[in-house]
């Protein structure tokens, strides 16, 4: 690890950096989080600083390193269903809620009207019939080519810039992160209920580029080119941008939400003052329930603040199901899709005012919060430890922050003491936005995230992608077929780390990949 990277890992220095960042945001009237944690005593805070300091000893595994999700870690036998295990510390009562949430996560919704009145309301335009359809076995989605014409776990997000003074003000106030296409809405729906035309189909073509690594190894990268065919409702706004997104894995979400804002923002350096070339900026969003400004943590561009926000958005936009948080029963249908708005919906007044009334969303949220992170494999093996050293020395840990300690004394989404409270976790992410260069740019602005900006994805569980999903597909659109390809796509702030990886010897590169596969 370089001295700069070591300094980034020291919490006192980071806290000082955050204080400047917090003051800057507060002066702009944006955010005003405390500069340090308020849930801990001074003695506890010192312990947390010591425990989360980046290691410089790669001769052995760190204490508790194999338990990536703290006391919630699953130590079950690794099978294709390893991402579907409950948090290990759930009580019996909460285990029942987990299984109810699981059933609702897998529930296949049907079009209205239907004899199964508790299950109707699908669409009318949609991308999937259930949450599980995209997050198969709670894992990562596939790229489009791997699925042929089926784009179930890949969606095309649509967005355009502000076009009026009112829209500009809404963006400035964070009341809107961007604006939907006036005809096709926020997402292209490639499926529809009977009697209605789907909006269109996603297409992709690839060009290939050979990259030669140190020692002469050649890796072929696929550059995707996305488009649309069979648009059923007329032309799209010429300013609308297309952003392909595959479904991310579901594990550890409740733990991510439990990380204190102060500890995430401590790593932010939007003005590049520390000189290491890694900036990192916070995603600023509004909590969909309270309307209050919050730190974005979830989604490829950190566009949602909470697990519940993420779930409600998916119900509405992906499936077309209304919830108390998103009560429109027509999902992403626009005023230009009049036939869609004339279709029957699934609201049953005897059940509530939405197609998925409480407790559907709370149970799905609880399930999503408590999908356990699997235990590490081979964490103490010499080749994995060597790969961990290469990971740090290449600069990967500058964005993929290894560990955090979650907030103490918090309550779960069910109002009871949270299973996620005060846990040492190893997500390998700073949960900030970073410029990843032109190669990964989608050209789509999402709040403070530019087209080149992406949230650092957590790496825990990444080594089980093949086991759970049946194939490997990495990055926001699944273009990378191997972990090596995924690393070589890194640009912008990550270009130095990418080049350091490419310049390693073949054995050192393989050791780094072995380390990632152990996560």
PDB file of C-alpha atoms in Angstrom, residues 213-392:
ATOM      1  CA  UNK A 213      -1.249  -7.427 -20.439  1.00  0.00           C
ATOM      2  CA  UNK A 214       2.240  -7.708 -18.959  1.00  0.00           C
ATOM      3  CA  UNK A 215       3.803 -10.989 -20.012  1.00  0.00           C
ATOM      4  CA  UNK A 216       1.921 -11.047 -23.316  1.00  0.00           C
ATOM      5  CA  UNK A 217      -1.467 -12.345 -22.155  1.00  0.00           C
ATOM      6  CA  UNK A 218      -4.272 -11.050 -24.378  1.00  0.00           C
ATOM      7  CA  UNK A 219      -7.781 -10.300 -23.117  1.00  0.00           C
ATOM      8  CA  UNK A 220     -10.686  -9.411 -25.420  1.00  0.00           C
ATOM      9  CA  UNK A 221     -13.115  -6.765 -24.181  1.00  0.00           C
ATOM     10  CA  UNK A 222     -16.652  -6.423 -25.584  1.00  0.00           C
ATOM     11  CA  UNK A 223     -17.950  -2.894 -26.102  1.00  0.00           C
ATOM     12  CA  UNK A 224     -21.756  -2.915 -26.242  1.00  0.00           C
ATOM     13  CA  UNK A 225     -23.855  -0.645 -28.457  1.00  0.00           C
ATOM     14  CA  UNK A 226     -27.472  -0.451 -27.303  1.00  0.00           C
ATOM     15  CA  UNK A 227     -30.546   0.470 -29.264  1.00  0.00           C
ATOM     16  CA  UNK A 228     -34.282  -0.136 -29.492  1.00  0.00           C
ATOM     17  CA  UNK A 229     -36.620  -1.658 -32.055  1.00  0.00           C
ATOM     18  CA  UNK A 230     -40.394  -1.944 -32.481  1.00  0.00           C
ATOM     19  CA  UNK A 231     -41.206   1.284 -30.645  1.00  0.00           C
ATOM     20  CA  UNK A 232     -44.977   1.078 -30.359  1.00  0.00           C
ATOM     21  CA  UNK A 233     -45.898   4.600 -29.307  1.00  0.00           C
ATOM     22  CA  UNK A 234     -44.001   6.821 -31.684  1.00  0.00           C
ATOM     23  CA  UNK A 235     -40.529   8.358 -31.604  1.00  0.00           C
ATOM     24  CA  UNK A 236     -38.556   8.948 -28.456  1.00  0.00           C
ATOM     25  CA  UNK A 237     -37.421  12.419 -27.399  1.00  0.00           C
ATOM     26  CA  UNK A 238     -34.088  13.045 -29.187  1.00  0.00           C
ATOM     27  CA  UNK A 239     -32.524  14.236 -25.910  1.00  0.00           C
ATOM     28  CA  UNK A 240     -33.400  11.002 -24.060  1.00  0.00           C
ATOM     29  CA  UNK A 241     -30.406   8.927 -22.996  1.00  0.00           C
ATOM     30  CA  UNK A 242     -30.372   5.133 -22.679  1.00  0.00           C
ATOM     31  CA  UNK A 243     -28.753   3.439 -19.703  1.00  0.00           C
ATOM     32  CA  UNK A 244     -28.691  -0.378 -19.561  1.00  0.00           C
ATOM     33  CA  UNK A 245     -28.707  -1.824 -16.033  1.00  0.00           C
ATOM     34  CA  UNK A 246     -28.558  -5.437 -14.903  1.00  0.00           C
ATOM     35  CA  UNK A 247     -30.073  -6.498 -11.586  1.00  0.00           C
ATOM     36  CA  UNK A 248     -27.475  -6.368  -8.783  1.00  0.00           C
ATOM     37  CA  UNK A 249     -27.203  -9.105  -6.128  1.00  0.00           C
ATOM     38  CA  UNK A 250     -29.462  -8.695  -3.091  1.00  0.00           C
ATOM     39  CA  UNK A 251     -27.155  -9.746  -0.252  1.00  0.00           C
ATOM     40  CA  UNK A 252     -26.168  -7.454   2.628  1.00  0.00           C
ATOM     41  CA  UNK A 253     -28.531  -4.581   1.815  1.00  0.00           C
ATOM     42  CA  UNK A 254     -29.650  -4.013   5.398  1.00  0.00           C
ATOM     43  CA  UNK A 255     -26.027  -3.822   6.511  1.00  0.00           C
ATOM     44  CA  UNK A 256     -25.282  -1.207   3.870  1.00  0.00           C
ATOM     45  CA  UNK A 257     -28.182   0.910   5.107  1.00  0.00           C
ATOM     46  CA  UNK A 258     -26.808   0.606   8.663  1.00  0.00           C
ATOM     47  CA  UNK A 259     -23.419   2.172   7.825  1.00  0.00           C
ATOM     48  CA  UNK A 260     -23.262   5.643   9.431  1.00  0.00           C
ATOM     49  CA  UNK A 261     -23.338   8.577   7.015  1.00  0.00           C
ATOM     50  CA  UNK A 262     -20.247  10.005   8.710  1.00  0.00           C
ATOM     51  CA  UNK A 263     -18.189   6.924   7.869  1.00  0.00           C
ATOM     52  CA  UNK A 264     -19.221   6.935   4.200  1.00  0.00           C
ATOM     53  CA  UNK A 265     -18.732  10.669   3.766  1.00  0.00           C
ATOM     54  CA  UNK A 266     -15.357  10.455   5.493  1.00  0.00           C
ATOM     55  CA  UNK A 267     -13.987   8.944   2.287  1.00  0.00           C
ATOM     56  CA  UNK A 268     -15.427  11.631   0.007  1.00  0.00           C
ATOM     57  CA  UNK A 269     -12.983  13.973  -1.705  1.00  0.00           C
ATOM     58  CA  UNK A 270     -15.024  15.610  -4.490  1.00  0.00           C
ATOM     59  CA  UNK A 271     -12.476  18.395  -5.052  1.00  0.00           C
ATOM     60  CA  UNK A 272      -9.484  16.036  -5.168  1.00  0.00           C
ATOM     61  CA  UNK A 273      -7.693  17.785  -2.313  1.00  0.00           C
ATOM     62  CA  UNK A 274      -5.722  14.760  -1.146  1.00  0.00           C
ATOM     63  CA  UNK A 275      -3.998  14.483  -4.514  1.00  0.00           C
ATOM     64  CA  UNK A 276      -4.343  10.737  -5.078  1.00  0.00           C
ATOM     65  CA  UNK A 277      -6.589  11.094  -8.135  1.00  0.00           C
ATOM     66  CA  UNK A 278      -9.488   9.324  -6.402  1.00  0.00           C
ATOM     67  CA  UNK A 279     -12.238  11.805  -5.635  1.00  0.00           C
ATOM     68  CA  UNK A 280     -15.512  10.153  -4.674  1.00  0.00           C
ATOM     69  CA  UNK A 281     -18.627  12.204  -4.116  1.00  0.00           C
ATOM     70  CA  UNK A 282     -21.822  11.589  -2.217  1.00  0.00           C
ATOM     71  CA  UNK A 283     -25.086  10.933  -4.002  1.00  0.00           C
ATOM     72  CA  UNK A 284     -27.678  13.374  -2.679  1.00  0.00           C
ATOM     73  CA  UNK A 285     -31.289  12.190  -2.980  1.00  0.00           C
ATOM     74  CA  UNK A 286     -34.610  12.586  -1.204  1.00  0.00           C
ATOM     75  CA  UNK A 287     -36.068   9.846   0.927  1.00  0.00           C
ATOM     76  CA  UNK A 288     -39.239   8.878  -0.928  1.00  0.00           C
ATOM     77  CA  UNK A 289     -41.309   8.663   2.258  1.00  0.00           C
ATOM     78  CA  UNK A 290     -40.151  11.675   4.247  1.00  0.00           C
ATOM     79  CA  UNK A 291     -39.083  13.973   1.434  1.00  0.00           C
ATOM     80  CA  UNK A 292     -35.935  14.776   3.444  1.00  0.00           C
ATOM     81  CA  UNK A 293     -32.517  15.003   1.813  1.00  0.00           C
ATOM     82  CA  UNK A 294     -30.516  11.849   2.367  1.00  0.00           C
ATOM     83  CA  UNK A 295     -27.389  10.016   1.300  1.00  0.00           C
ATOM     84  CA  UNK A 296     -27.935   7.794  -1.736  1.00  0.00           C
ATOM     85  CA  UNK A 297     -26.618   4.257  -1.231  1.00  0.00           C
ATOM     86  CA  UNK A 298     -28.562   1.874  -3.492  1.00  0.00           C
ATOM     87  CA  UNK A 299     -28.711   1.419  -7.241  1.00  0.00           C
ATOM     88  CA  UNK A 300     -25.983   1.681  -9.873  1.00  0.00           C
ATOM     89  CA  UNK A 301     -25.891   5.460  -9.439  1.00  0.00           C
ATOM     90  CA  UNK A 302     -26.864   5.447  -5.741  1.00  0.00           C
ATOM     91  CA  UNK A 303     -30.249   6.932  -6.618  1.00  0.00           C
ATOM     92  CA  UNK A 304     -32.093   5.511  -3.599  1.00  0.00           C
ATOM     93  CA  UNK A 305     -31.470   6.198   0.075  1.00  0.00           C
ATOM     94  CA  UNK A 306     -33.039   3.104   1.640  1.00  0.00           C
ATOM     95  CA  UNK A 307     -33.830  -0.513   0.873  1.00  0.00           C
ATOM     96  CA  UNK A 308     -37.527   0.379   1.022  1.00  0.00           C
ATOM     97  CA  UNK A 309     -37.041   3.157  -1.549  1.00  0.00           C
ATOM     98  CA  UNK A 310     -35.310   0.691  -3.847  1.00  0.00           C
ATOM     99  CA  UNK A 311     -38.070  -1.908  -3.422  1.00  0.00           C
ATOM    100  CA  UNK A 312     -40.919   0.561  -3.991  1.00  0.00           C
ATOM    101  CA  UNK A 313     -39.232   1.864  -7.138  1.00  0.00           C
ATOM    102  CA  UNK A 314     -38.831  -1.673  -8.493  1.00  0.00           C
ATOM    103  CA  UNK A 315     -42.461  -2.560  -7.760  1.00  0.00           C
ATOM    104  CA  UNK A 316     -43.646   0.539  -9.608  1.00  0.00           C
ATOM    105  CA  UNK A 317     -41.299   0.765 -12.583  1.00  0.00           C
ATOM    106  CA  UNK A 318     -40.252  -2.853 -13.173  1.00  0.00           C
ATOM    107  CA  UNK A 319     -43.525  -4.662 -12.394  1.00  0.00           C
ATOM    108  CA  UNK A 320     -46.155  -1.911 -12.538  1.00  0.00           C
ATOM    109  CA  UNK A 321     -47.475  -2.656  -9.044  1.00  0.00           C
ATOM    110  CA  UNK A 322     -48.545   0.202  -6.782  1.00  0.00           C
ATOM    111  CA  UNK A 323     -47.579   0.386  -3.102  1.00  0.00           C
ATOM    112  CA  UNK A 324     -48.307   2.974  -0.369  1.00  0.00           C
ATOM    113  CA  UNK A 325     -44.961   4.595  -1.252  1.00  0.00           C
ATOM    114  CA  UNK A 326     -45.697   4.643  -5.006  1.00  0.00           C
ATOM    115  CA  UNK A 327     -49.529   4.628  -5.237  1.00  0.00           C
ATOM    116  CA  UNK A 328     -49.947   5.047  -9.015  1.00  0.00           C
ATOM    117  CA  UNK A 329     -51.471   1.727 -10.242  1.00  0.00           C
ATOM    118  CA  UNK A 330     -50.304   2.396 -13.806  1.00  0.00           C
ATOM    119  CA  UNK A 331     -46.616   2.336 -12.977  1.00  0.00           C
ATOM    120  CA  UNK A 332     -44.503   3.956 -15.681  1.00  0.00           C
ATOM    121  CA  UNK A 333     -47.337   4.559 -18.167  1.00  0.00           C
ATOM    122  CA  UNK A 334     -47.318   8.138 -19.517  1.00  0.00           C
ATOM    123  CA  UNK A 335     -50.136  10.428 -20.658  1.00  0.00           C
ATOM    124  CA  UNK A 336     -49.142   9.708 -24.264  1.00  0.00           C
ATOM    125  CA  UNK A 337     -49.871   6.013 -23.678  1.00  0.00           C
ATOM    126  CA  UNK A 338     -53.603   6.573 -23.280  1.00  0.00           C
ATOM    127  CA  UNK A 339     -54.559   2.973 -23.945  1.00  0.00           C
ATOM    128  CA  UNK A 340     -52.320   1.888 -21.087  1.00  0.00           C
ATOM    129  CA  UNK A 341     -54.051   4.321 -18.727  1.00  0.00           C
ATOM    130  CA  UNK A 342     -57.439   2.974 -19.820  1.00  0.00           C
ATOM    131  CA  UNK A 343     -56.621  -0.634 -18.827  1.00  0.00           C
ATOM    132  CA  UNK A 344     -58.079  -2.056 -15.601  1.00  0.00           C
ATOM    133  CA  UNK A 345     -55.875  -1.974 -12.510  1.00  0.00           C
ATOM    134  CA  UNK A 346     -55.604  -4.285  -9.548  1.00  0.00           C
ATOM    135  CA  UNK A 347     -56.637  -2.016  -6.678  1.00  0.00           C
ATOM    136  CA  UNK A 348     -59.097  -3.878  -4.436  1.00  0.00           C
ATOM    137  CA  UNK A 349     -60.733  -1.400  -2.055  1.00  0.00           C
ATOM    138  CA  UNK A 350     -61.480  -4.135   0.472  1.00  0.00           C
ATOM    139  CA  UNK A 351     -57.727  -4.777   0.688  1.00  0.00           C
ATOM    140  CA  UNK A 352     -56.475  -1.191   0.511  1.00  0.00           C
ATOM    141  CA  UNK A 353     -55.797   1.721  -1.788  1.00  0.00           C
ATOM    142  CA  UNK A 354     -52.970   0.100  -3.733  1.00  0.00           C
ATOM    143  CA  UNK A 355     -52.313  -3.128  -5.596  1.00  0.00           C
ATOM    144  CA  UNK A 356     -49.761  -4.178  -2.983  1.00  0.00           C
ATOM    145  CA  UNK A 357     -51.111  -2.702   0.272  1.00  0.00           C
ATOM    146  CA  UNK A 358     -49.340  -3.133   3.581  1.00  0.00           C
ATOM    147  CA  UNK A 359     -47.796  -5.398   4.713  1.00  0.00           C
ATOM    148  CA  UNK A 360     -46.476  -6.371   1.240  1.00  0.00           C
ATOM    149  CA  UNK A 361     -43.819  -3.676   0.899  1.00  0.00           C
ATOM    150  CA  UNK A 362     -42.633  -3.861   4.549  1.00  0.00           C
ATOM    151  CA  UNK A 363     -42.239  -7.650   4.298  1.00  0.00           C
ATOM    152  CA  UNK A 364     -40.370  -7.490   0.977  1.00  0.00           C
ATOM    153  CA  UNK A 365     -38.186  -4.771   2.476  1.00  0.00           C
ATOM    154  CA  UNK A 366     -37.462  -6.886   5.558  1.00  0.00           C
ATOM    155  CA  UNK A 367     -36.601  -9.866   3.360  1.00  0.00           C
ATOM    156  CA  UNK A 368     -34.291  -7.720   1.228  1.00  0.00           C
ATOM    157  CA  UNK A 369     -32.597  -6.275   4.312  1.00  0.00           C
ATOM    158  CA  UNK A 370     -31.859  -9.700   5.754  1.00  0.00           C
ATOM    159  CA  UNK A 371     -30.445 -11.733   2.900  1.00  0.00           C
ATOM    160  CA  UNK A 372     -27.203 -12.927   4.434  1.00  0.00           C
ATOM    161  CA  UNK A 373     -23.733 -12.369   3.073  1.00  0.00           C
ATOM    162  CA  UNK A 374     -21.947 -15.732   2.705  1.00  0.00           C
ATOM    163  CA  UNK A 375     -18.785 -16.448   4.674  1.00  0.00           C
ATOM    164  CA  UNK A 376     -15.442 -16.066   2.922  1.00  0.00           C
ATOM    165  CA  UNK A 377     -13.737 -19.093   1.463  1.00  0.00           C
ATOM    166  CA  UNK A 378      -9.953 -19.628   1.735  1.00  0.00           C
ATOM    167  CA  UNK A 379      -9.415 -16.280   3.500  1.00  0.00           C
ATOM    168  CA  UNK A 380      -6.202 -17.542   5.119  1.00  0.00           C
ATOM    169  CA  UNK A 381      -4.795 -19.398   2.087  1.00  0.00           C
ATOM    170  CA  UNK A 382      -1.351 -18.068   1.040  1.00  0.00           C
ATOM    171  CA  UNK A 383      -2.334 -17.369  -2.584  1.00  0.00           C
ATOM    172  CA  UNK A 384      -5.461 -15.486  -1.469  1.00  0.00           C
ATOM    173  CA  UNK A 385      -3.465 -13.428   1.040  1.00  0.00           C
ATOM    174  CA  UNK A 386      -0.959 -12.620  -1.696  1.00  0.00           C
ATOM    175  CA  UNK A 387      -3.828 -11.563  -3.956  1.00  0.00           C
ATOM    176  CA  UNK A 388      -5.184  -9.372  -1.170  1.00  0.00           C
ATOM    177  CA  UNK A 389      -1.818  -7.638  -0.985  1.00  0.00           C
ATOM    178  CA  UNK A 390      -1.887  -7.082  -4.769  1.00  0.00           C
ATOM    179  CA  UNK A 391      -5.426  -5.681  -4.438  1.00  0.00           C
ATOM    180  CA  UNK A 392      -4.241  -3.112  -1.892  1.00  0.00           C
TER     181      UNK A 392
END
